[in-house]
Amino acid sequence: MTTAPTEDKDALARTLELDIIFGRLFPNQRLIEDELMARFGQSRHRVRRAIDTLVLSGLAVREVNKGAHVCSYSGNEISHMYELRNILEEAAIGRIKLPVSQELIDDLWKQHAQQIAAVKAQDLPEVFQLNNAFHQTIFACCGNLVLCEAIEAQARRTQPIRALNFNNSVYLDEALVEHERMIETLQTGDLDELVLLNRAHILRPMQAYLAQYGLSSTF
């Protein structure tokens, strides 16, 4: 049985979030309050609040008279989400003011080293968080907070898609190589190349997800 610390009001929501991100809760799976109360030993109020958090983050949906379930997307919906992600992220990269500081480059290399260590330790939640932080650091260089918030919102919606292959060492190694190239390209100031690298980087997990669930894409 999985337990969540009662002193941390966000622990249950975070546990459920990770269950969705790493595929322990499947697309369209119902989030039944009684089952979650029994699993975690938590009150209905706390379980309901955790589900509300998932709904607000875009990982679950509540339907009238049907309760809540994990989000499930068609191939076209996934394509549209990724098309929007690409538009937003390309816009952010295009707004980066060059040259970037050496302090920023050093910070990215430090984050990259931390992610390598987390991959070696097979600490998948840590890998996921470090991956998010790495990309957020790059997009923050655009200087547009509202644009960064929009990027993060779309990234949250696609978390289960992005994390599907995080238990695949070959996939993670390829992602780390792509991160290295992103840092090097940012350092040289070739934003056009960074746009291409970023597009390929975000599409690879999308394509893997579509293939696993037998879905087709228009993007």
PDB file of C-alpha atoms in Angstrom:
ATOM      1  CA  MET A   1       0.000   0.000   0.000  1.00  0.00           C
ATOM      2  CA  THR A   2       1.261   3.481  -0.887  1.00  0.00           C
ATOM      3  CA  THR A   3       0.963   6.052   1.853  1.00  0.00           C
ATOM      4  CA  ALA A   4       1.131   9.826   1.772  1.00  0.00           C
ATOM      5  CA  PRO A   5       2.421  11.888   4.721  1.00  0.00           C
ATOM      6  CA  THR A   6      -0.543  13.488   6.487  1.00  0.00           C
ATOM      7  CA  GLU A   7       1.505  16.558   7.402  1.00  0.00           C
ATOM      8  CA  ASP A   8       2.041  17.453   3.741  1.00  0.00           C
ATOM      9  CA  LYS A   9      -1.229  18.610   2.230  1.00  0.00           C
ATOM     10  CA  ASP A  10       0.227  18.329  -1.287  1.00  0.00           C
ATOM     11  CA  ALA A  11       1.775  14.865  -0.882  1.00  0.00           C
ATOM     12  CA  LEU A  12      -1.292  12.949  -2.021  1.00  0.00           C
ATOM     13  CA  ALA A  13      -1.785  15.117  -5.106  1.00  0.00           C
ATOM     14  CA  ARG A  14       1.901  14.764  -5.919  1.00  0.00           C
ATOM     15  CA  THR A  15       1.773  10.970  -5.563  1.00  0.00           C
ATOM     16  CA  LEU A  16      -1.231  10.762  -7.878  1.00  0.00           C
ATOM     17  CA  GLU A  17       0.449  13.143 -10.315  1.00  0.00           C
ATOM     18  CA  LEU A  18       3.501  10.873 -10.497  1.00  0.00           C
ATOM     19  CA  ASP A  19       1.239   7.820 -10.910  1.00  0.00           C
ATOM     20  CA  ILE A  20      -0.285   9.484 -13.974  1.00  0.00           C
ATOM     21  CA  ILE A  21       2.999  10.804 -15.351  1.00  0.00           C
ATOM     22  CA  PHE A  22       4.722   7.426 -15.128  1.00  0.00           C
ATOM     23  CA  GLY A  23       1.770   5.388 -16.367  1.00  0.00           C
ATOM     24  CA  ARG A  24       0.708   3.710 -13.132  1.00  0.00           C
ATOM     25  CA  LEU A  25      -2.680   5.344 -13.681  1.00  0.00           C
ATOM     26  CA  PHE A  26      -3.774   4.915 -17.285  1.00  0.00           C
ATOM     27  CA  PRO A  27      -5.443   7.347 -19.717  1.00  0.00           C
ATOM     28  CA  ASN A  28      -9.194   7.509 -19.024  1.00  0.00           C
ATOM     29  CA  GLN A  29      -8.857   5.508 -15.769  1.00  0.00           C
ATOM     30  CA  ARG A  30     -11.463   6.556 -13.206  1.00  0.00           C
ATOM     31  CA  LEU A  31     -10.271   8.197  -9.988  1.00  0.00           C
ATOM     32  CA  ILE A  32     -12.669   6.612  -7.507  1.00  0.00           C
ATOM     33  CA  GLU A  33     -12.658   8.424  -4.177  1.00  0.00           C
ATOM     34  CA  ASP A  34     -13.441   5.362  -2.039  1.00  0.00           C
ATOM     35  CA  GLU A  35     -10.601   3.382  -3.632  1.00  0.00           C
ATOM     36  CA  LEU A  36      -8.135   6.222  -3.126  1.00  0.00           C
ATOM     37  CA  MET A  37      -9.267   6.702   0.474  1.00  0.00           C
ATOM     38  CA  ALA A  38      -8.599   3.012   1.160  1.00  0.00           C
ATOM     39  CA  ARG A  39      -5.274   3.009  -0.692  1.00  0.00           C
ATOM     40  CA  PHE A  40      -3.831   6.051   1.080  1.00  0.00           C
ATOM     41  CA  GLY A  41      -5.713   5.992   4.371  1.00  0.00           C
ATOM     42  CA  GLN A  42      -6.886   9.561   3.787  1.00  0.00           C
ATOM     43  CA  SER A  43     -10.170  11.370   4.330  1.00  0.00           C
ATOM     44  CA  ARG A  44     -12.632  11.989   1.528  1.00  0.00           C
ATOM     45  CA  HIS A  45     -11.960  15.716   1.807  1.00  0.00           C
ATOM     46  CA  ARG A  46      -8.236  15.242   1.274  1.00  0.00           C
ATOM     47  CA  VAL A  47      -8.734  12.814  -1.618  1.00  0.00           C
ATOM     48  CA  ARG A  48     -11.222  15.160  -3.273  1.00  0.00           C
ATOM     49  CA  ARG A  49      -8.819  18.060  -2.863  1.00  0.00           C
ATOM     50  CA  ALA A  50      -6.012  16.039  -4.454  1.00  0.00           C
ATOM     51  CA  ILE A  51      -8.223  15.178  -7.419  1.00  0.00           C
ATOM     52  CA  ASP A  52      -9.137  18.859  -7.754  1.00  0.00           C
ATOM     53  CA  THR A  53      -5.418  19.614  -7.967  1.00  0.00           C
ATOM     54  CA  LEU A  54      -5.027  17.102 -10.792  1.00  0.00           C
ATOM     55  CA  VAL A  55      -7.946  18.670 -12.634  1.00  0.00           C
ATOM     56  CA  LEU A  56      -6.476  22.156 -12.268  1.00  0.00           C
ATOM     57  CA  SER A  57      -3.124  20.932 -13.591  1.00  0.00           C
ATOM     58  CA  GLY A  58      -4.761  19.388 -16.658  1.00  0.00           C
ATOM     59  CA  LEU A  59      -4.009  15.767 -15.787  1.00  0.00           C
ATOM     60  CA  ALA A  60      -7.582  14.767 -14.903  1.00  0.00           C
ATOM     61  CA  VAL A  61     -11.125  15.730 -15.838  1.00  0.00           C
ATOM     62  CA  ARG A  62     -14.321  15.883 -13.790  1.00  0.00           C
ATOM     63  CA  GLU A  63     -17.603  15.096 -15.516  1.00  0.00           C
ATOM     64  CA  VAL A  64     -21.078  15.713 -14.127  1.00  0.00           C
ATOM     65  CA  ASN A  65     -22.561  12.522 -12.665  1.00  0.00           C
ATOM     66  CA  LYS A  66     -19.499  10.534 -13.752  1.00  0.00           C
ATOM     67  CA  GLY A  67     -16.778  11.664 -11.353  1.00  0.00           C
ATOM     68  CA  ALA A  68     -13.155  12.191 -12.316  1.00  0.00           C
ATOM     69  CA  HIS A  69     -10.846  10.304 -14.629  1.00  0.00           C
ATOM     70  CA  VAL A  70      -7.322  10.586 -15.980  1.00  0.00           C
ATOM     71  CA  CYS A  71      -7.158  12.654 -19.162  1.00  0.00           C
ATOM     72  CA  SER A  72      -7.199  10.744 -22.414  1.00  0.00           C
ATOM     73  CA  TYR A  73      -6.462  12.323 -25.792  1.00  0.00           C
ATOM     74  CA  SER A  74      -7.041  11.338 -29.392  1.00  0.00           C
ATOM     75  CA  GLY A  75      -4.186  11.451 -31.885  1.00  0.00           C
ATOM     76  CA  ASN A  76      -5.501  14.728 -33.284  1.00  0.00           C
ATOM     77  CA  GLU A  77      -5.774  16.293 -29.826  1.00  0.00           C
ATOM     78  CA  ILE A  78      -2.173  15.298 -29.061  1.00  0.00           C
ATOM     79  CA  SER A  79      -1.064  16.695 -32.409  1.00  0.00           C
ATOM     80  CA  HIS A  80      -2.781  19.995 -31.679  1.00  0.00           C
ATOM     81  CA  MET A  81      -1.250  20.217 -28.202  1.00  0.00           C
ATOM     82  CA  TYR A  82       2.214  19.622 -29.595  1.00  0.00           C
ATOM     83  CA  GLU A  83       1.683  22.064 -32.423  1.00  0.00           C
ATOM     84  CA  LEU A  84       0.852  24.711 -29.823  1.00  0.00           C
ATOM     85  CA  ARG A  85       3.848  23.706 -27.690  1.00  0.00           C
ATOM     86  CA  ASN A  86       6.130  24.095 -30.678  1.00  0.00           C
ATOM     87  CA  ILE A  87       4.683  27.517 -31.559  1.00  0.00           C
ATOM     88  CA  LEU A  88       5.103  28.795 -27.991  1.00  0.00           C
ATOM     89  CA  GLU A  89       8.578  27.375 -27.485  1.00  0.00           C
ATOM     90  CA  GLU A  90       9.807  28.590 -30.864  1.00  0.00           C
ATOM     91  CA  ALA A  91       8.497  32.057 -29.989  1.00  0.00           C
ATOM     92  CA  ALA A  92      10.391  31.982 -26.693  1.00  0.00           C
ATOM     93  CA  ILE A  93      13.644  30.867 -28.293  1.00  0.00           C
ATOM     94  CA  GLY A  94      13.327  33.596 -30.918  1.00  0.00           C
ATOM     95  CA  ARG A  95      13.131  36.210 -28.156  1.00  0.00           C
ATOM     96  CA  ILE A  96      16.332  35.181 -26.394  1.00  0.00           C
ATOM     97  CA  LYS A  97      18.741  38.097 -26.253  1.00  0.00           C
ATOM     98  CA  LEU A  98      22.260  37.212 -27.323  1.00  0.00           C
ATOM     99  CA  PRO A  99      24.852  36.681 -26.153  1.00  0.00           C
ATOM    100  CA  VAL A 100      23.626  34.809 -23.097  1.00  0.00           C
ATOM    101  CA  SER A 101      25.691  35.084 -19.955  1.00  0.00           C
ATOM    102  CA  GLN A 102      28.377  32.611 -18.989  1.00  0.00           C
ATOM    103  CA  GLU A 103      26.572  32.299 -15.668  1.00  0.00           C
ATOM    104  CA  LEU A 104      23.530  30.930 -17.500  1.00  0.00           C
ATOM    105  CA  ILE A 105      25.642  28.461 -19.470  1.00  0.00           C
ATOM    106  CA  ASP A 106      27.356  27.297 -16.278  1.00  0.00           C
ATOM    107  CA  ASP A 107      23.963  26.830 -14.617  1.00  0.00           C
ATOM    108  CA  LEU A 108      22.689  24.728 -17.525  1.00  0.00           C
ATOM    109  CA  TRP A 109      25.791  22.523 -17.442  1.00  0.00           C
ATOM    110  CA  LYS A 110      25.307  22.091 -13.687  1.00  0.00           C
ATOM    111  CA  GLN A 111      21.682  21.061 -14.186  1.00  0.00           C
ATOM    112  CA  HIS A 112      22.782  18.716 -16.954  1.00  0.00           C
ATOM    113  CA  ALA A 113      25.310  17.035 -14.632  1.00  0.00           C
ATOM    114  CA  GLN A 114      22.631  16.632 -11.970  1.00  0.00           C
ATOM    115  CA  GLN A 115      20.328  14.988 -14.490  1.00  0.00           C
ATOM    116  CA  ILE A 116      23.071  12.584 -15.592  1.00  0.00           C
ATOM    117  CA  ALA A 117      23.513  11.579 -11.943  1.00  0.00           C
ATOM    118  CA  ALA A 118      19.758  11.105 -11.492  1.00  0.00           C
ATOM    119  CA  VAL A 119      19.588   8.937 -14.620  1.00  0.00           C
ATOM    120  CA  LYS A 120      22.438   6.764 -13.317  1.00  0.00           C
ATOM    121  CA  ALA A 121      20.640   6.446  -9.985  1.00  0.00           C
ATOM    122  CA  GLN A 122      17.398   5.590 -11.829  1.00  0.00           C
ATOM    123  CA  ASP A 123      15.623   8.275  -9.803  1.00  0.00           C
ATOM    124  CA  LEU A 124      12.886   8.893 -12.366  1.00  0.00           C
ATOM    125  CA  PRO A 125      10.916  11.553 -10.440  1.00  0.00           C
ATOM    126  CA  GLU A 126      14.162  13.502 -10.000  1.00  0.00           C
ATOM    127  CA  VAL A 127      15.030  13.053 -13.683  1.00  0.00           C
ATOM    128  CA  PHE A 128      11.614  14.408 -14.585  1.00  0.00           C
ATOM    129  CA  GLN A 129      11.896  17.445 -12.313  1.00  0.00           C
ATOM    130  CA  LEU A 130      15.421  18.248 -13.504  1.00  0.00           C
ATOM    131  CA  ASN A 131      14.308  17.909 -17.107  1.00  0.00           C
ATOM    132  CA  ASN A 132      11.522  20.415 -16.494  1.00  0.00           C
ATOM    133  CA  ALA A 133      13.890  22.824 -14.753  1.00  0.00           C
ATOM    134  CA  PHE A 134      16.406  22.596 -17.614  1.00  0.00           C
ATOM    135  CA  HIS A 135      13.886  23.666 -20.234  1.00  0.00           C
ATOM    136  CA  GLN A 136      12.346  26.314 -17.982  1.00  0.00           C
ATOM    137  CA  THR A 137      15.804  27.859 -17.545  1.00  0.00           C
ATOM    138  CA  ILE A 138      16.245  28.139 -21.305  1.00  0.00           C
ATOM    139  CA  PHE A 139      12.780  29.556 -21.982  1.00  0.00           C
ATOM    140  CA  ALA A 140      13.139  32.081 -19.143  1.00  0.00           C
ATOM    141  CA  CYS A 141      15.813  33.767 -21.264  1.00  0.00           C
ATOM    142  CA  CYS A 142      13.052  35.131 -23.495  1.00  0.00           C
ATOM    143  CA  GLY A 143      12.194  37.696 -20.826  1.00  0.00           C
ATOM    144  CA  ASN A 144       8.425  37.212 -21.254  1.00  0.00           C
ATOM    145  CA  LEU A 145       6.922  35.791 -18.065  1.00  0.00           C
ATOM    146  CA  VAL A 146       3.460  35.326 -19.574  1.00  0.00           C
ATOM    147  CA  LEU A 147       4.918  33.345 -22.482  1.00  0.00           C
ATOM    148  CA  CYS A 148       6.890  31.168 -20.041  1.00  0.00           C
ATOM    149  CA  GLU A 149       3.735  30.490 -18.019  1.00  0.00           C
ATOM    150  CA  ALA A 150       1.901  29.444 -21.193  1.00  0.00           C
ATOM    151  CA  ILE A 151       4.741  27.078 -22.087  1.00  0.00           C
ATOM    152  CA  GLU A 152       4.679  25.525 -18.619  1.00  0.00           C
ATOM    153  CA  ALA A 153       0.899  25.067 -18.771  1.00  0.00           C
ATOM    154  CA  GLN A 154       1.163  23.156 -22.047  1.00  0.00           C
ATOM    155  CA  ALA A 155       4.095  21.138 -20.718  1.00  0.00           C
ATOM    156  CA  ARG A 156       1.984  20.058 -17.720  1.00  0.00           C
ATOM    157  CA  ARG A 157      -0.810  18.851 -19.997  1.00  0.00           C
ATOM    158  CA  THR A 158       1.642  16.636 -21.881  1.00  0.00           C
ATOM    159  CA  GLN A 159       3.502  15.278 -18.837  1.00  0.00           C
ATOM    160  CA  PRO A 160       2.329  11.648 -19.243  1.00  0.00           C
ATOM    161  CA  ILE A 161       3.338  11.764 -22.902  1.00  0.00           C
ATOM    162  CA  ARG A 162       6.767  13.219 -22.139  1.00  0.00           C
ATOM    163  CA  ALA A 163       7.490  10.738 -19.343  1.00  0.00           C
ATOM    164  CA  LEU A 164       6.369   7.577 -21.140  1.00  0.00           C
ATOM    165  CA  ASN A 165       9.906   6.393 -21.951  1.00  0.00           C
ATOM    166  CA  PHE A 166      11.663   7.621 -18.816  1.00  0.00           C
ATOM    167  CA  ASN A 167      12.249   3.990 -17.826  1.00  0.00           C
ATOM    168  CA  ASN A 168      14.110   3.430 -21.119  1.00  0.00           C
ATOM    169  CA  SER A 169      17.842   4.026 -20.629  1.00  0.00           C
ATOM    170  CA  VAL A 170      18.501   4.436 -24.367  1.00  0.00           C
ATOM    171  CA  TYR A 171      15.785   7.069 -24.599  1.00  0.00           C
ATOM    172  CA  LEU A 172      17.176   8.973 -21.615  1.00  0.00           C
ATOM    173  CA  ASP A 173      20.726   8.840 -22.955  1.00  0.00           C
ATOM    174  CA  GLU A 174      19.519  10.302 -26.256  1.00  0.00           C
ATOM    175  CA  ALA A 175      17.687  13.059 -24.394  1.00  0.00           C
ATOM    176  CA  LEU A 176      20.856  13.920 -22.466  1.00  0.00           C
ATOM    177  CA  VAL A 177      22.827  14.168 -25.716  1.00  0.00           C
ATOM    178  CA  GLU A 178      20.147  16.491 -27.079  1.00  0.00           C
ATOM    179  CA  HIS A 179      20.434  18.643 -23.961  1.00  0.00           C
ATOM    180  CA  GLU A 180      24.185  18.901 -24.489  1.00  0.00           C
ATOM    181  CA  ARG A 181      23.639  20.088 -28.049  1.00  0.00           C
ATOM    182  CA  MET A 182      21.101  22.646 -26.854  1.00  0.00           C
ATOM    183  CA  ILE A 183      23.566  24.118 -24.378  1.00  0.00           C
ATOM    184  CA  GLU A 184      26.324  24.245 -26.986  1.00  0.00           C
ATOM    185  CA  THR A 185      24.015  25.854 -29.537  1.00  0.00           C
ATOM    186  CA  LEU A 186      22.822  28.433 -27.023  1.00  0.00           C
ATOM    187  CA  GLN A 187      26.436  29.177 -26.148  1.00  0.00           C
ATOM    188  CA  THR A 188      27.317  29.832 -29.812  1.00  0.00           C
ATOM    189  CA  GLY A 189      24.159  31.886 -30.284  1.00  0.00           C
ATOM    190  CA  ASP A 190      22.676  29.868 -33.146  1.00  0.00           C
ATOM    191  CA  LEU A 191      18.994  30.266 -32.284  1.00  0.00           C
ATOM    192  CA  ASP A 192      17.796  28.863 -35.614  1.00  0.00           C
ATOM    193  CA  GLU A 193      19.589  25.604 -34.838  1.00  0.00           C
ATOM    194  CA  LEU A 194      18.221  25.654 -31.285  1.00  0.00           C
ATOM    195  CA  VAL A 195      14.680  25.901 -32.681  1.00  0.00           C
ATOM    196  CA  LEU A 196      15.280  22.797 -34.812  1.00  0.00           C
ATOM    197  CA  LEU A 197      16.855  20.891 -31.927  1.00  0.00           C
ATOM    198  CA  ASN A 198      14.004  21.787 -29.601  1.00  0.00           C
ATOM    199  CA  ARG A 199      11.350  20.754 -32.113  1.00  0.00           C
ATOM    200  CA  ALA A 200      12.952  17.332 -32.638  1.00  0.00           C
ATOM    201  CA  HIS A 201      13.417  16.973 -28.876  1.00  0.00           C
ATOM    202  CA  ILE A 202       9.739  17.500 -28.020  1.00  0.00           C
ATOM    203  CA  LEU A 203       8.380  15.483 -30.951  1.00  0.00           C
ATOM    204  CA  ARG A 204      10.307  12.301 -30.135  1.00  0.00           C
ATOM    205  CA  PRO A 205       8.293  11.447 -26.989  1.00  0.00           C
ATOM    206  CA  MET A 206       5.061  12.406 -28.749  1.00  0.00           C
ATOM    207  CA  GLN A 207       5.790   9.979 -31.570  1.00  0.00           C
ATOM    208  CA  ALA A 208       6.676   7.212 -29.099  1.00  0.00           C
ATOM    209  CA  TYR A 209       3.409   7.757 -27.207  1.00  0.00           C
ATOM    210  CA  LEU A 210       1.320   7.712 -30.378  1.00  0.00           C
ATOM    211  CA  ALA A 211       3.024   4.509 -31.502  1.00  0.00           C
ATOM    212  CA  GLN A 212       2.457   2.773 -28.148  1.00  0.00           C
ATOM    213  CA  TYR A 213      -1.265   3.566 -28.119  1.00  0.00           C
ATOM    214  CA  GLY A 214      -1.795   3.053 -31.856  1.00  0.00           C
ATOM    215  CA  LEU A 215      -2.741   6.680 -32.524  1.00  0.00           C
ATOM    216  CA  SER A 216      -2.077   8.742 -35.634  1.00  0.00           C
ATOM    217  CA  SER A 217      -0.786  12.306 -35.800  1.00  0.00           C
ATOM    218  CA  THR A 218      -1.269  15.257 -38.119  1.00  0.00           C
ATOM    219  CA  PHE A 219       1.770  17.122 -36.753  1.00  0.00           C
TER     220      PHE A 219
END
